[in-house]
Amino acid sequence: MLTVFLQFLFSGLTVGAVYALVGIGFNIIYNATSIINLAQGEFVVIGGLLMWFFTESLKLPFLLSAVLTILSAGLIGLFMERLTINPLKSTDLLLMIMITIAVSIVLRGILMFNFGKDPYVYPPFTEGEPLSIYGAIIQQQTLWVIGITGLCIILLFLFFKKTIVGKAMLACAVNPTAAKLVGINVSRMVMLSFILSAIVGAIGGMAITPISLMEYDKGPMLAVKGFCAAIMGGLGSNRGAVIGGFIIGILESMTAGYIHSGLKDAVALVILLLILFFKPAGIFVSKTMLQLRKF
Amino acid sequence: MKKARKNLLVAFVVVLSVFILFVNAYAKEPYKIGALFAVTGAASFLGEPEKNTAIMLQEQINKAGGINGHPLEIIIEDTKSDETQAVLSVKKLLERDKVLVIIGPSTTGESMALVPIMNNAKTPLISCAAGAPITKPVKERYWIFKTPQYDLSAVEAIYTYMKKKGINKVGIITISTGFGDAGRKALHEMAPKFGITIVADEKYGPKDSDMTTQLTKIKASGAQAVINWSVGPGQVIVTKNWNALKMGIPLYQSHGWGSKKNIELAGKAAEGVIAPLGRLVVWDKLTDKHPQKALLKKYTQDYEAKYKSSPGTFGGHAYDSIMMIAEALKKVGPDKKKIRDYIETKIQKWPGTGGIFNISSGDHCGLDKDAFEMVVVKNGDWEILK
């Protein structure tokens, strides 16, 4: 019994870690701009497919490939902001969110033309047998995914709380006009947030591809689940997105395990709705914070 | 000025000679066939090789002088994997292009949408989709045929093999798409006939990234084998999870497993996976005497030379449809009713890529479980099980 329970739990953790990373990506842009970037799932796909391109197609060493993937993803984030969000000079959030949808469609098209419709995979970061804990197995790559998620959270926490740039980004979200008045270059901060969130998404994609494979149209599903994670934890709270991601992942897995696998998506969404009924701002955001939100 | 006139003269001679060439080669008016393939959209993995096959066969047939001197013209429409688009496209083919026969569409849903239209238009349709309702009940499918094998036949092939191995209890795991649901239904339908009990019945979504939970449940249910029914990345992830869990029971896949790409993606995890596959993917393992061998070899090698990729089972469905029609046109000429009758009565012991067809007034597909070979993955390659 314990073995089976642990196996469900590990499966949930594997899936949840992915949701969490996507959720964090949403938060970074949301925190700096109040925009919900619906192309976040495509950043994850870009990470996985580019990593495949550098390691398997160009046969570059692992670390170099990782660095190149991160740099390319950052560049794509930069171009996305400079070419679509920045020229708009609009403050209509809904319009900007629509633009992110358009970008996601364009990115998906480009990926399809360059990589085709087949799934891709490359070997896990460390080769070897899966670990066995009380008879339940956990793949080494899952530990990498969870570890990388943890590292991202810590680094982002330090960035937003301890560095001037991070604090400046937060200030832009709260009040762009005031931020401008105290001398913060708001436009540059917005750009930075897109770069950062593209990088976080791409890192997630790099880590999960050996487990789940990657194909050009995986983005929307990842975006929906990651968005649910962010909403459950409370938009803007990274700690919330991580816990939300793991809750959804584990709930899906437990539903599949103890009730029926056909119901797993439905149950996870019902729980999300229930949480939002009783705590509309999400688990980690207070009501007062909610009132300060623009979106 | 002089030079310009000379150029004009040369151009005139070129145009004239090309014209004469064409008139000679294509003295007769072309036979028009309509093709509906899901070239883009969710089912594009089906439509792409089908479209390529159609283009290749049209070239080959016309190079060899056409059909009784008539060039073959295949008009390809993209259904975008969408039923509404399929209906619109078929109307265009029937009314504007006045085609004799329709090939396709690629998916069961699209094919079903066209059944009433074809019956009204009294035009034969040879579908490239597998679903049994496309050609059943035959009475209401007077003008409809299909070339892919039935899901039921694939299930029969698996169950027959399992009985030989003494397997009575199976756990099934299916993808929540049309393909998976049809397979799941067939697995349930055939199980009692073979005395097989389904002890676990699990599902997953087309974009799910981990199926360990479902497989753990199957393992706990006491099943002697797992059957996965899906196409796309899901079947690779199930294979990897099955391998990582060291389940100790064999993994069977559906006939959707028949692509070398799957072995590449799953790597070592694919070793030992068993599946019922059409002979197209294992043609090089057949004996030379096998009636399908020569045509499979030619088709696969031609396709690979032209498109630098393998045609897969799906391209083969288009191949069979077009070759049947080409033969019918050759024998009976451009008459819709006669073409239909020819296909219903004369496609007997007819080797195609999908198997050896025996179409009759009681079965508009003409393939059974013998169209499949049970194939195991061994050392990164297929091996036919006896």
PDB file of C-alpha atoms in Angstrom, chain A residues 4 7-8 11 14-15 117-121 129-130 137 139 210-213 215 217-218 221 253 256-262 264, chain B residues 39-40 44-45 48 201-210 212-214 216-217 220 233 236-237 240-241 244-246 261 264-265:
ATOM      1  CA  VAL A   4       1.628   2.410  -4.335  1.00  0.00           C
ATOM      2  CA  GLN A   7       4.494   5.949  -6.454  1.00  0.00           C
ATOM      3  CA  PHE A   8       1.424   8.149  -6.947  1.00  0.00           C
ATOM      4  CA  SER A  11       4.360  10.836 -10.170  1.00  0.00           C
ATOM      5  CA  THR A  14       7.184  15.008 -11.367  1.00  0.00           C
ATOM      6  CA  VAL A  15       4.205  16.618 -13.023  1.00  0.00           C
ATOM      7  CA  LYS A 117       5.393  17.825 -35.703  1.00  0.00           C
ATOM      8  CA  ASP A 118       7.394  14.976 -34.208  1.00  0.00           C
ATOM      9  CA  PRO A 119       8.260  14.789 -30.522  1.00  0.00           C
ATOM     10  CA  TYR A 120      11.905  15.147 -29.461  1.00  0.00           C
ATOM     11  CA  VAL A 121      13.906  13.757 -26.586  1.00  0.00           C
ATOM     12  CA  GLU A 129      18.807   3.465 -12.813  1.00  0.00           C
ATOM     13  CA  PRO A 130      15.821   5.167 -11.187  1.00  0.00           C
ATOM     14  CA  ILE A 137      10.661   4.376  -8.115  1.00  0.00           C
ATOM     15  CA  GLN A 139      13.571   8.800 -11.967  1.00  0.00           C
ATOM     16  CA  PRO A 210      13.960  13.848 -21.067  1.00  0.00           C
ATOM     17  CA  ILE A 211      10.901  12.810 -19.026  1.00  0.00           C
ATOM     18  CA  SER A 212       7.928  13.973 -21.024  1.00  0.00           C
ATOM     19  CA  LEU A 213       9.314  14.505 -24.558  1.00  0.00           C
ATOM     20  CA  GLU A 215       6.803  18.721 -29.385  1.00  0.00           C
ATOM     21  CA  ASP A 217       2.331  22.188 -29.622  1.00  0.00           C
ATOM     22  CA  LYS A 218       2.855  21.260 -25.982  1.00  0.00           C
ATOM     23  CA  MET A 221      -1.408  22.684 -22.158  1.00  0.00           C
ATOM     24  CA  SER A 253      -1.963  11.803  -9.704  1.00  0.00           C
ATOM     25  CA  ALA A 256      -5.896   9.001 -11.284  1.00  0.00           C
ATOM     26  CA  GLY A 257      -4.621   6.506  -8.753  1.00  0.00           C
ATOM     27  CA  TYR A 258      -7.466   6.248  -6.252  1.00  0.00           C
ATOM     28  CA  ILE A 259     -10.524   7.333  -8.246  1.00  0.00           C
ATOM     29  CA  HIS A 260     -10.055   7.071 -12.009  1.00  0.00           C
ATOM     30  CA  SER A 261      -7.521   8.324 -14.501  1.00  0.00           C
ATOM     31  CA  GLY A 262     -10.301   9.671 -16.735  1.00  0.00           C
ATOM     32  CA  LYS A 264      -7.914  13.559 -13.082  1.00  0.00           C
TER      33      LYS A 264
ATOM     34  CA  VAL B  39      -2.384  17.964 -44.300  1.00  0.00           C
ATOM     35  CA  THR B  40      -2.475  20.477 -41.435  1.00  0.00           C
ATOM     36  CA  SER B  44      -1.379  16.156 -39.919  1.00  0.00           C
ATOM     37  CA  PHE B  45       0.822  13.165 -39.085  1.00  0.00           C
ATOM     38  CA  GLU B  48       1.297  14.522 -44.689  1.00  0.00           C
ATOM     39  CA  ASP B 201      -8.914   0.216 -17.498  1.00  0.00           C
ATOM     40  CA  GLU B 202      -6.867   3.428 -17.367  1.00  0.00           C
ATOM     41  CA  LYS B 203      -6.736   6.595 -19.455  1.00  0.00           C
ATOM     42  CA  TYR B 204      -4.491   9.577 -20.097  1.00  0.00           C
ATOM     43  CA  GLY B 205      -4.622  12.838 -22.034  1.00  0.00           C
ATOM     44  CA  PRO B 206      -2.795  13.474 -25.309  1.00  0.00           C
ATOM     45  CA  LYS B 207      -0.379  15.951 -23.708  1.00  0.00           C
ATOM     46  CA  ASP B 208       0.210  14.169 -20.390  1.00  0.00           C
ATOM     47  CA  SER B 209       3.828  13.863 -19.362  1.00  0.00           C
ATOM     48  CA  ASP B 210       3.819  10.972 -16.882  1.00  0.00           C
ATOM     49  CA  THR B 212       3.480   6.117 -13.823  1.00  0.00           C
ATOM     50  CA  THR B 213       0.333   6.371 -11.711  1.00  0.00           C
ATOM     51  CA  GLN B 214      -1.850   4.496 -14.189  1.00  0.00           C
ATOM     52  CA  THR B 216       1.223   1.384 -10.972  1.00  0.00           C
ATOM     53  CA  LYS B 217      -2.497   0.722 -10.706  1.00  0.00           C
ATOM     54  CA  ALA B 220      -1.402  -3.689  -8.516  1.00  0.00           C
ATOM     55  CA  PRO B 233       4.278  10.921 -27.758  1.00  0.00           C
ATOM     56  CA  VAL B 236       6.740   6.570 -25.933  1.00  0.00           C
ATOM     57  CA  ILE B 237       6.145   7.938 -22.433  1.00  0.00           C
ATOM     58  CA  LYS B 240       9.586   4.677 -20.726  1.00  0.00           C
ATOM     59  CA  ASN B 241       7.461   4.546 -17.569  1.00  0.00           C
ATOM     60  CA  ALA B 244      11.421   2.445 -15.321  1.00  0.00           C
ATOM     61  CA  LEU B 245       8.825   0.737 -13.124  1.00  0.00           C
ATOM     62  CA  LYS B 246      10.265  -2.688 -14.029  1.00  0.00           C
ATOM     63  CA  LYS B 261      10.815   6.985 -34.636  1.00  0.00           C
ATOM     64  CA  GLU B 264      14.482   5.947 -31.415  1.00  0.00           C
ATOM     65  CA  LEU B 265      12.591   8.097 -28.892  1.00  0.00           C
TER      66      LEU B 265
END
